[in-house]
């Protein structure tokens, strides 16, 4: 999280320059495409608001917009984006959305944002911050030198090793479409991994329930189910959301708070509020959970 709490002044079309700079510095190789997608989304939301103030989002709003399947994956990508210096995030709280804005890190401000395709001769520069074996130079090797564009040049790795820190700081990385793949450690037991991974999905919150109070309660309900090692399934979450929509925000929030306080797995309304003797959610809980807790 950044220390700055005030939204900075922005020139026109700042989001477009920032996006080109992200590509020029090969940021996706450092923090991954998911984190880059999040930064670009925030930048262009700022642009749509004409850079008047920081943009605000709840986690549940960013999940479908950026293609994240759950809050944990969003948290990981957001942490990488903030650590890289390209994103500022001020966390919200209960019934309060988080604040976001983008920025270009100080070490890249001096770079221009010109094109980086084959017509730009500067693309021969190689990044010293990445593994040299991941950034091949077109041409053929001849002994200790390699031939590039018809002339003999020493190995780029040897040149980089002799450069001073000041000179290396002015070299920016070139986007590489085929970075070195990370090796996957073998499974000691052989075959498929025995660890079960919960299916990931996104539940669309009905428009009538898209309030800070319900969104906060829904996040707490999902967290509670994960903590008791009974994560919601897609079918169950969809059925519960339909029930929540039918009973309204107030009763839905009260049901979630009551269920979490009692430590139950299935949703139950507080005594005296349910129109049915066994509780409003008993039927759907029996069907999805397979019976009583």
mmCIF file of C-alpha atoms in Angstrom:
data_model
loop_
_atom_site.group_PDB
_atom_site.id
_atom_site.type_symbol
_atom_site.label_atom_id
_atom_site.label_comp_id
_atom_site.label_asym_id
_atom_site.label_seq_id
_atom_site.Cartn_x
_atom_site.Cartn_y
_atom_site.Cartn_z
ATOM 1 C CA UNK A 1 0.000 0.000 0.000
ATOM 2 C CA UNK A 2 1.331 3.385 -0.917
ATOM 3 C CA UNK A 3 1.994 6.123 1.603
ATOM 4 C CA UNK A 4 0.553 8.854 -0.622
ATOM 5 C CA UNK A 5 -3.052 9.623 0.301
ATOM 6 C CA UNK A 6 -3.808 12.420 -2.186
ATOM 7 C CA UNK A 7 -4.694 11.904 -5.818
ATOM 8 C CA UNK A 8 -2.015 13.525 -8.033
ATOM 9 C CA UNK A 9 -2.616 15.843 -10.975
ATOM 10 C CA UNK A 10 -2.707 14.067 -14.324
ATOM 11 C CA UNK A 11 -2.117 15.255 -17.900
ATOM 12 C CA UNK A 12 -4.616 14.355 -20.590
ATOM 13 C CA UNK A 13 -4.389 10.802 -21.962
ATOM 14 C CA UNK A 14 -2.169 9.704 -19.060
ATOM 15 C CA UNK A 15 -3.688 6.205 -19.125
ATOM 16 C CA UNK A 16 -2.559 5.665 -22.725
ATOM 17 C CA UNK A 17 1.012 6.669 -21.980
ATOM 18 C CA UNK A 18 1.083 4.491 -18.871
ATOM 19 C CA UNK A 19 -0.157 1.479 -20.848
ATOM 20 C CA UNK A 20 2.521 1.911 -23.517
ATOM 21 C CA UNK A 21 5.173 2.264 -20.813
ATOM 22 C CA UNK A 22 3.985 -0.987 -19.228
ATOM 23 C CA UNK A 23 4.553 -2.756 -22.530
ATOM 24 C CA UNK A 24 7.899 -1.050 -23.134
ATOM 25 C CA UNK A 25 9.205 -2.166 -19.709
ATOM 26 C CA UNK A 26 7.867 -5.714 -20.211
ATOM 27 C CA UNK A 27 5.980 -5.450 -16.937
ATOM 28 C CA UNK A 28 3.937 -8.590 -17.609
ATOM 29 C CA UNK A 29 7.130 -10.677 -17.356
ATOM 30 C CA UNK A 30 7.634 -9.300 -13.846
ATOM 31 C CA UNK A 31 4.167 -9.279 -12.255
ATOM 32 C CA UNK A 32 2.066 -11.391 -14.631
ATOM 33 C CA UNK A 33 -0.751 -10.557 -17.076
ATOM 34 C CA UNK A 34 -3.481 -10.581 -14.388
ATOM 35 C CA UNK A 35 -1.828 -7.789 -12.395
ATOM 36 C CA UNK A 36 -1.177 -5.821 -15.616
ATOM 37 C CA UNK A 37 -4.826 -6.187 -16.607
ATOM 38 C CA UNK A 38 -5.856 -4.764 -13.237
ATOM 39 C CA UNK A 39 -3.530 -1.752 -13.636
ATOM 40 C CA UNK A 40 -4.846 -1.013 -17.139
ATOM 41 C CA UNK A 41 -8.450 -1.275 -15.914
ATOM 42 C CA UNK A 42 -7.808 1.243 -13.131
ATOM 43 C CA UNK A 43 -5.888 3.594 -15.455
ATOM 44 C CA UNK A 44 -8.648 3.761 -18.044
ATOM 45 C CA UNK A 45 -11.314 4.164 -15.369
ATOM 46 C CA UNK A 46 -9.333 7.214 -14.226
ATOM 47 C CA UNK A 47 -9.297 8.420 -17.827
ATOM 48 C CA UNK A 48 -13.073 7.985 -18.124
ATOM 49 C CA UNK A 49 -13.445 10.228 -15.074
ATOM 50 C CA UNK A 50 -11.043 12.781 -16.585
ATOM 51 C CA UNK A 51 -8.550 12.249 -13.765
ATOM 52 C CA UNK A 52 -10.671 14.186 -11.291
ATOM 53 C CA UNK A 53 -10.179 11.846 -8.327
ATOM 54 C CA UNK A 54 -9.158 8.353 -7.268
ATOM 55 C CA UNK A 55 -11.448 5.586 -8.529
ATOM 56 C CA UNK A 56 -13.251 3.360 -6.047
ATOM 57 C CA UNK A 57 -14.179 -0.308 -6.267
ATOM 58 C CA UNK A 58 -15.451 -3.072 -4.033
ATOM 59 C CA UNK A 59 -13.736 -6.425 -4.531
ATOM 60 C CA UNK A 60 -16.948 -7.949 -5.871
ATOM 61 C CA UNK A 61 -17.090 -5.298 -8.594
ATOM 62 C CA UNK A 62 -13.540 -5.963 -9.816
ATOM 63 C CA UNK A 63 -13.931 -9.759 -9.959
ATOM 64 C CA UNK A 64 -16.105 -9.959 -13.115
ATOM 65 C CA UNK A 65 -14.637 -6.823 -14.686
ATOM 66 C CA UNK A 66 -11.044 -8.114 -14.600
ATOM 67 C CA UNK A 67 -11.837 -11.819 -14.924
ATOM 68 C CA UNK A 68 -10.776 -12.913 -11.444
ATOM 69 C CA UNK A 69 -12.515 -16.027 -10.156
ATOM 70 C CA UNK A 70 -12.241 -15.230 -6.435
ATOM 71 C CA UNK A 71 -11.030 -12.601 -3.993
ATOM 72 C CA UNK A 72 -7.774 -14.461 -3.268
ATOM 73 C CA UNK A 73 -6.642 -14.256 -6.898
ATOM 74 C CA UNK A 74 -7.523 -10.558 -6.931
ATOM 75 C CA UNK A 75 -5.534 -10.007 -3.721
ATOM 76 C CA UNK A 76 -2.442 -11.707 -5.205
ATOM 77 C CA UNK A 77 -2.547 -9.677 -8.435
ATOM 78 C CA UNK A 78 -3.234 -6.416 -6.589
ATOM 79 C CA UNK A 79 -0.325 -7.000 -4.182
ATOM 80 C CA UNK A 80 2.054 -7.557 -7.136
ATOM 81 C CA UNK A 81 0.816 -4.417 -8.890
ATOM 82 C CA UNK A 82 1.279 -2.297 -5.755
ATOM 83 C CA UNK A 83 4.725 -3.744 -5.020
ATOM 84 C CA UNK A 84 5.875 -2.959 -8.573
ATOM 85 C CA UNK A 85 5.065 0.724 -8.021
ATOM 86 C CA UNK A 86 2.525 1.006 -10.863
ATOM 87 C CA UNK A 87 -0.600 0.935 -8.678
ATOM 88 C CA UNK A 88 -1.634 2.800 -5.532
ATOM 89 C CA UNK A 89 -4.279 1.074 -3.400
ATOM 90 C CA UNK A 90 -5.888 2.381 -0.219
ATOM 91 C CA UNK A 91 -7.956 -0.371 1.348
ATOM 92 C CA UNK A 92 -11.538 0.311 2.296
ATOM 93 C CA UNK A 93 -13.466 -1.098 5.189
ATOM 94 C CA UNK A 94 -16.956 -2.163 6.106
ATOM 95 C CA UNK A 95 -19.362 -0.418 3.735
ATOM 96 C CA UNK A 96 -16.432 1.533 2.279
ATOM 97 C CA UNK A 97 -14.892 0.854 -1.143
ATOM 98 C CA UNK A 98 -11.136 0.792 -1.717
ATOM 99 C CA UNK A 99 -9.418 3.653 -3.547
ATOM 100 C CA UNK A 100 -7.145 3.167 -6.560
ATOM 101 C CA UNK A 101 -4.989 5.162 -8.951
ATOM 102 C CA UNK A 102 -2.053 4.381 -11.213
ATOM 103 C CA UNK A 103 1.392 5.905 -11.570
ATOM 104 C CA UNK A 104 4.624 5.434 -13.501
ATOM 105 C CA UNK A 105 7.502 4.389 -11.193
ATOM 106 C CA UNK A 106 10.289 6.938 -10.822
ATOM 107 C CA UNK A 107 12.906 4.718 -12.483
ATOM 108 C CA UNK A 108 10.895 4.743 -15.742
ATOM 109 C CA UNK A 109 9.768 8.370 -15.894
ATOM 110 C CA UNK A 110 12.741 9.358 -18.097
ATOM 111 C CA UNK A 111 11.744 6.858 -20.827
ATOM 112 C CA UNK A 112 9.777 7.978 -23.854
ATOM 113 C CA UNK A 113 6.657 6.088 -24.919
ATOM 114 C CA UNK A 114 7.488 5.662 -28.597
ATOM 115 C CA UNK A 115 6.699 2.482 -30.487
ATOM 116 C CA UNK A 116 8.626 -0.697 -29.737
ATOM 117 C CA UNK A 117 8.054 -2.756 -32.879
ATOM 118 C CA UNK A 118 10.718 -3.918 -35.340
ATOM 119 C CA UNK A 119 11.017 -0.467 -36.928
ATOM 120 C CA UNK A 120 12.556 0.878 -33.694
ATOM 121 C CA UNK A 121 16.283 0.123 -33.588
ATOM 122 C CA UNK A 122 16.330 0.640 -29.835
ATOM 123 C CA UNK A 123 14.682 -2.757 -29.417
ATOM 124 C CA UNK A 124 18.152 -4.304 -29.687
ATOM 125 C CA UNK A 125 18.773 -3.168 -26.116
ATOM 126 C CA UNK A 126 18.403 -6.030 -23.690
ATOM 127 C CA UNK A 127 17.115 -5.943 -20.136
ATOM 128 C CA UNK A 128 19.712 -6.375 -17.430
ATOM 129 C CA UNK A 129 17.007 -6.987 -14.845
ATOM 130 C CA UNK A 130 15.882 -10.208 -16.524
ATOM 131 C CA UNK A 131 17.665 -13.467 -17.288
ATOM 132 C CA UNK A 132 19.718 -12.895 -20.434
ATOM 133 C CA UNK A 133 18.834 -16.377 -21.712
ATOM 134 C CA UNK A 134 15.189 -15.301 -21.907
ATOM 135 C CA UNK A 135 15.932 -12.446 -24.337
ATOM 136 C CA UNK A 136 17.578 -13.898 -27.475
ATOM 137 C CA UNK A 137 19.029 -11.600 -30.147
ATOM 138 C CA UNK A 138 18.149 -12.361 -33.752
ATOM 139 C CA UNK A 139 21.140 -13.634 -35.723
ATOM 140 C CA UNK A 140 23.711 -16.409 -35.530
ATOM 141 C CA UNK A 141 26.573 -16.976 -33.114
ATOM 142 C CA UNK A 142 30.162 -17.213 -34.317
ATOM 143 C CA UNK A 143 32.530 -18.174 -31.510
ATOM 144 C CA UNK A 144 32.585 -15.506 -28.791
ATOM 145 C CA UNK A 145 30.652 -13.077 -31.007
ATOM 146 C CA UNK A 146 27.274 -13.185 -32.667
ATOM 147 C CA UNK A 147 26.238 -11.725 -35.995
ATOM 148 C CA UNK A 148 23.419 -9.173 -35.784
ATOM 149 C CA UNK A 149 22.146 -7.329 -38.877
ATOM 150 C CA UNK A 150 25.309 -8.254 -40.822
ATOM 151 C CA UNK A 151 27.873 -7.065 -38.243
ATOM 152 C CA UNK A 152 29.806 -8.821 -35.506
ATOM 153 C CA UNK A 153 28.829 -7.916 -31.951
ATOM 154 C CA UNK A 154 30.091 -9.323 -28.657
ATOM 155 C CA UNK A 155 27.775 -11.397 -26.512
ATOM 156 C CA UNK A 156 25.223 -9.084 -24.898
ATOM 157 C CA UNK A 157 25.718 -10.831 -21.560
ATOM 158 C CA UNK A 158 29.427 -9.947 -21.589
ATOM 159 C CA UNK A 159 28.631 -6.326 -22.478
ATOM 160 C CA UNK A 160 26.100 -6.060 -19.655
ATOM 161 C CA UNK A 161 28.600 -7.453 -17.174
ATOM 162 C CA UNK A 162 31.070 -4.649 -17.999
ATOM 163 C CA UNK A 163 28.525 -1.824 -17.835
ATOM 164 C CA UNK A 164 28.413 0.523 -14.903
ATOM 165 C CA UNK A 165 25.291 0.602 -12.679
ATOM 166 C CA UNK A 166 24.448 4.085 -13.993
ATOM 167 C CA UNK A 167 24.502 2.881 -17.594
ATOM 168 C CA UNK A 168 22.501 -0.249 -16.817
ATOM 169 C CA UNK A 169 19.811 1.907 -15.209
ATOM 170 C CA UNK A 170 19.119 3.574 -18.571
ATOM 171 C CA UNK A 171 18.472 0.290 -20.397
ATOM 172 C CA UNK A 172 14.844 -0.812 -20.459
ATOM 173 C CA UNK A 173 13.683 -4.382 -21.070
ATOM 174 C CA UNK A 174 12.270 -5.473 -24.385
ATOM 175 C CA UNK A 175 8.941 -7.354 -24.368
ATOM 176 C CA UNK A 176 9.617 -11.024 -24.971
ATOM 177 C CA UNK A 177 6.734 -13.183 -26.240
ATOM 178 C CA UNK A 178 8.361 -16.424 -25.082
ATOM 179 C CA UNK A 179 9.865 -15.938 -21.604
ATOM 180 C CA UNK A 180 11.671 -18.825 -19.952
ATOM 181 C CA UNK A 181 9.040 -21.222 -18.577
ATOM 182 C CA UNK A 182 9.125 -22.020 -14.893
ATOM 183 C CA UNK A 183 9.727 -25.662 -14.162
ATOM 184 C CA UNK A 184 6.976 -27.481 -12.307
ATOM 185 C CA UNK A 185 8.346 -29.605 -9.452
ATOM 186 C CA UNK A 186 7.588 -33.298 -9.969
ATOM 187 C CA UNK A 187 4.991 -35.030 -7.857
ATOM 188 C CA UNK A 188 6.923 -37.372 -5.498
ATOM 189 C CA UNK A 189 4.042 -39.856 -5.565
ATOM 190 C CA UNK A 190 3.864 -39.842 -9.356
ATOM 191 C CA UNK A 191 0.763 -39.370 -11.460
ATOM 192 C CA UNK A 192 -1.840 -36.759 -10.612
ATOM 193 C CA UNK A 193 -1.556 -34.670 -7.488
ATOM 194 C CA UNK A 194 -3.626 -35.950 -4.575
ATOM 195 C CA UNK A 195 -4.413 -32.415 -3.397
ATOM 196 C CA UNK A 196 -7.961 -31.348 -4.153
ATOM 197 C CA UNK A 197 -8.441 -27.820 -5.437
ATOM 198 C CA UNK A 198 -11.836 -26.197 -4.927
ATOM 199 C CA UNK A 199 -13.580 -25.138 -8.106
ATOM 200 C CA UNK A 200 -13.504 -21.387 -8.692
ATOM 201 C CA UNK A 201 -16.506 -19.444 -9.913
ATOM 202 C CA UNK A 202 -18.080 -15.982 -9.847
ATOM 203 C CA UNK A 203 -21.538 -15.365 -8.414
ATOM 204 C CA UNK A 204 -23.397 -12.409 -9.905
ATOM 205 C CA UNK A 205 -25.048 -10.337 -7.176
ATOM 206 C CA UNK A 206 -28.555 -9.149 -8.170
ATOM 207 C CA UNK A 207 -28.876 -5.409 -8.691
ATOM 208 C CA UNK A 208 -31.268 -5.066 -5.717
ATOM 209 C CA UNK A 209 -28.556 -6.489 -3.430
ATOM 210 C CA UNK A 210 -25.583 -4.509 -4.765
ATOM 211 C CA UNK A 211 -25.284 -2.466 -1.589
ATOM 212 C CA UNK A 212 -22.229 -2.049 0.644
ATOM 213 C CA UNK A 213 -24.060 -3.744 3.538
ATOM 214 C CA UNK A 214 -24.966 -6.897 1.606
ATOM 215 C CA UNK A 215 -21.667 -7.122 -0.311
ATOM 216 C CA UNK A 216 -19.781 -7.020 3.000
ATOM 217 C CA UNK A 217 -22.071 -9.682 4.497
ATOM 218 C CA UNK A 218 -21.698 -11.929 1.430
ATOM 219 C CA UNK A 219 -17.895 -11.745 1.620
ATOM 220 C CA UNK A 220 -18.020 -12.667 5.307
ATOM 221 C CA UNK A 221 -20.334 -15.607 4.527
ATOM 222 C CA UNK A 222 -17.946 -16.993 1.883
ATOM 223 C CA UNK A 223 -15.009 -16.555 4.277
ATOM 224 C CA UNK A 224 -16.914 -18.362 7.035
ATOM 225 C CA UNK A 225 -17.606 -21.346 4.771
ATOM 226 C CA UNK A 226 -13.941 -21.535 3.779
ATOM 227 C CA UNK A 227 -12.844 -21.376 7.411
ATOM 228 C CA UNK A 228 -15.035 -24.355 8.358
ATOM 229 C CA UNK A 229 -13.692 -26.174 5.289
ATOM 230 C CA UNK A 230 -17.070 -26.235 3.603
ATOM 231 C CA UNK A 231 -16.625 -23.798 0.686
ATOM 232 C CA UNK A 232 -19.717 -22.860 -1.259
ATOM 233 C CA UNK A 233 -20.355 -24.690 -4.501
ATOM 234 C CA UNK A 234 -21.500 -22.832 -7.584
ATOM 235 C CA UNK A 235 -24.955 -24.438 -7.433
ATOM 236 C CA UNK A 236 -25.378 -23.679 -3.744
ATOM 237 C CA UNK A 237 -24.174 -20.067 -4.041
ATOM 238 C CA UNK A 238 -26.522 -19.405 -6.954
ATOM 239 C CA UNK A 239 -29.493 -20.899 -5.081
ATOM 240 C CA UNK A 240 -28.719 -18.890 -1.951
ATOM 241 C CA UNK A 241 -28.376 -15.686 -3.971
ATOM 242 C CA UNK A 242 -31.812 -16.287 -5.497
ATOM 243 C CA UNK A 243 -33.280 -16.704 -2.004
ATOM 244 C CA UNK A 244 -31.539 -13.597 -0.763
ATOM 245 C CA UNK A 245 -33.037 -11.643 -3.652
ATOM 246 C CA UNK A 246 -36.536 -12.858 -2.801
ATOM 247 C CA UNK A 247 -36.365 -11.869 0.882
ATOM 248 C CA UNK A 248 -34.581 -8.546 0.433
ATOM 249 C CA UNK A 249 -31.408 -6.980 1.756
ATOM 250 C CA UNK A 250 -32.369 -6.568 5.435
ATOM 251 C CA UNK A 251 -33.468 -10.170 6.014
ATOM 252 C CA UNK A 252 -30.600 -11.543 3.896
ATOM 253 C CA UNK A 253 -27.970 -9.685 5.938
ATOM 254 C CA UNK A 254 -29.662 -10.670 9.202
ATOM 255 C CA UNK A 255 -29.706 -14.331 8.125
ATOM 256 C CA UNK A 256 -26.002 -14.313 7.248
ATOM 257 C CA UNK A 257 -24.984 -12.594 10.482
ATOM 258 C CA UNK A 258 -27.122 -14.976 12.567
ATOM 259 C CA UNK A 259 -25.761 -18.087 10.817
ATOM 260 C CA UNK A 260 -22.135 -17.021 11.212
ATOM 261 C CA UNK A 261 -22.667 -16.140 14.881
ATOM 262 C CA UNK A 262 -24.087 -19.627 15.529
ATOM 263 C CA UNK A 263 -21.276 -21.313 13.588
ATOM 264 C CA UNK A 264 -23.679 -23.127 11.268
ATOM 265 C CA UNK A 265 -23.051 -24.415 7.790
ATOM 266 C CA UNK A 266 -26.543 -23.742 6.416
ATOM 267 C CA UNK A 267 -28.312 -20.381 6.316
ATOM 268 C CA UNK A 268 -30.924 -19.860 9.051
ATOM 269 C CA UNK A 269 -32.957 -16.752 9.755
ATOM 270 C CA UNK A 270 -33.140 -15.439 13.337
ATOM 271 C CA UNK A 271 -36.047 -16.798 15.399
ATOM 272 C CA UNK A 272 -39.303 -14.990 14.779
ATOM 273 C CA UNK A 273 -38.376 -13.562 11.352
ATOM 274 C CA UNK A 274 -38.987 -16.612 9.187
ATOM 275 C CA UNK A 275 -42.495 -17.080 7.723
ATOM 276 C CA UNK A 276 -42.029 -20.880 7.755
ATOM 277 C CA UNK A 277 -41.779 -23.074 10.897
ATOM 278 C CA UNK A 278 -38.486 -24.701 9.890
ATOM 279 C CA UNK A 279 -36.816 -21.540 8.591
ATOM 280 C CA UNK A 280 -36.867 -19.992 5.163
ATOM 281 C CA UNK A 281 -33.672 -21.665 3.951
ATOM 282 C CA UNK A 282 -34.276 -25.197 5.305
ATOM 283 C CA UNK A 283 -35.528 -26.625 2.030
ATOM 284 C CA UNK A 284 -32.658 -25.389 -0.108
ATOM 285 C CA UNK A 285 -30.057 -26.272 2.555
ATOM 286 C CA UNK A 286 -31.408 -29.819 2.822
ATOM 287 C CA UNK A 287 -31.220 -30.216 -0.936
ATOM 288 C CA UNK A 288 -27.716 -28.775 -1.440
ATOM 289 C CA UNK A 289 -26.011 -29.828 1.801
ATOM 290 C CA UNK A 290 -27.668 -33.206 2.003
ATOM 291 C CA UNK A 291 -29.468 -32.780 5.335
ATOM 292 C CA UNK A 292 -29.068 -31.092 8.653
ATOM 293 C CA UNK A 293 -25.703 -29.895 10.011
#
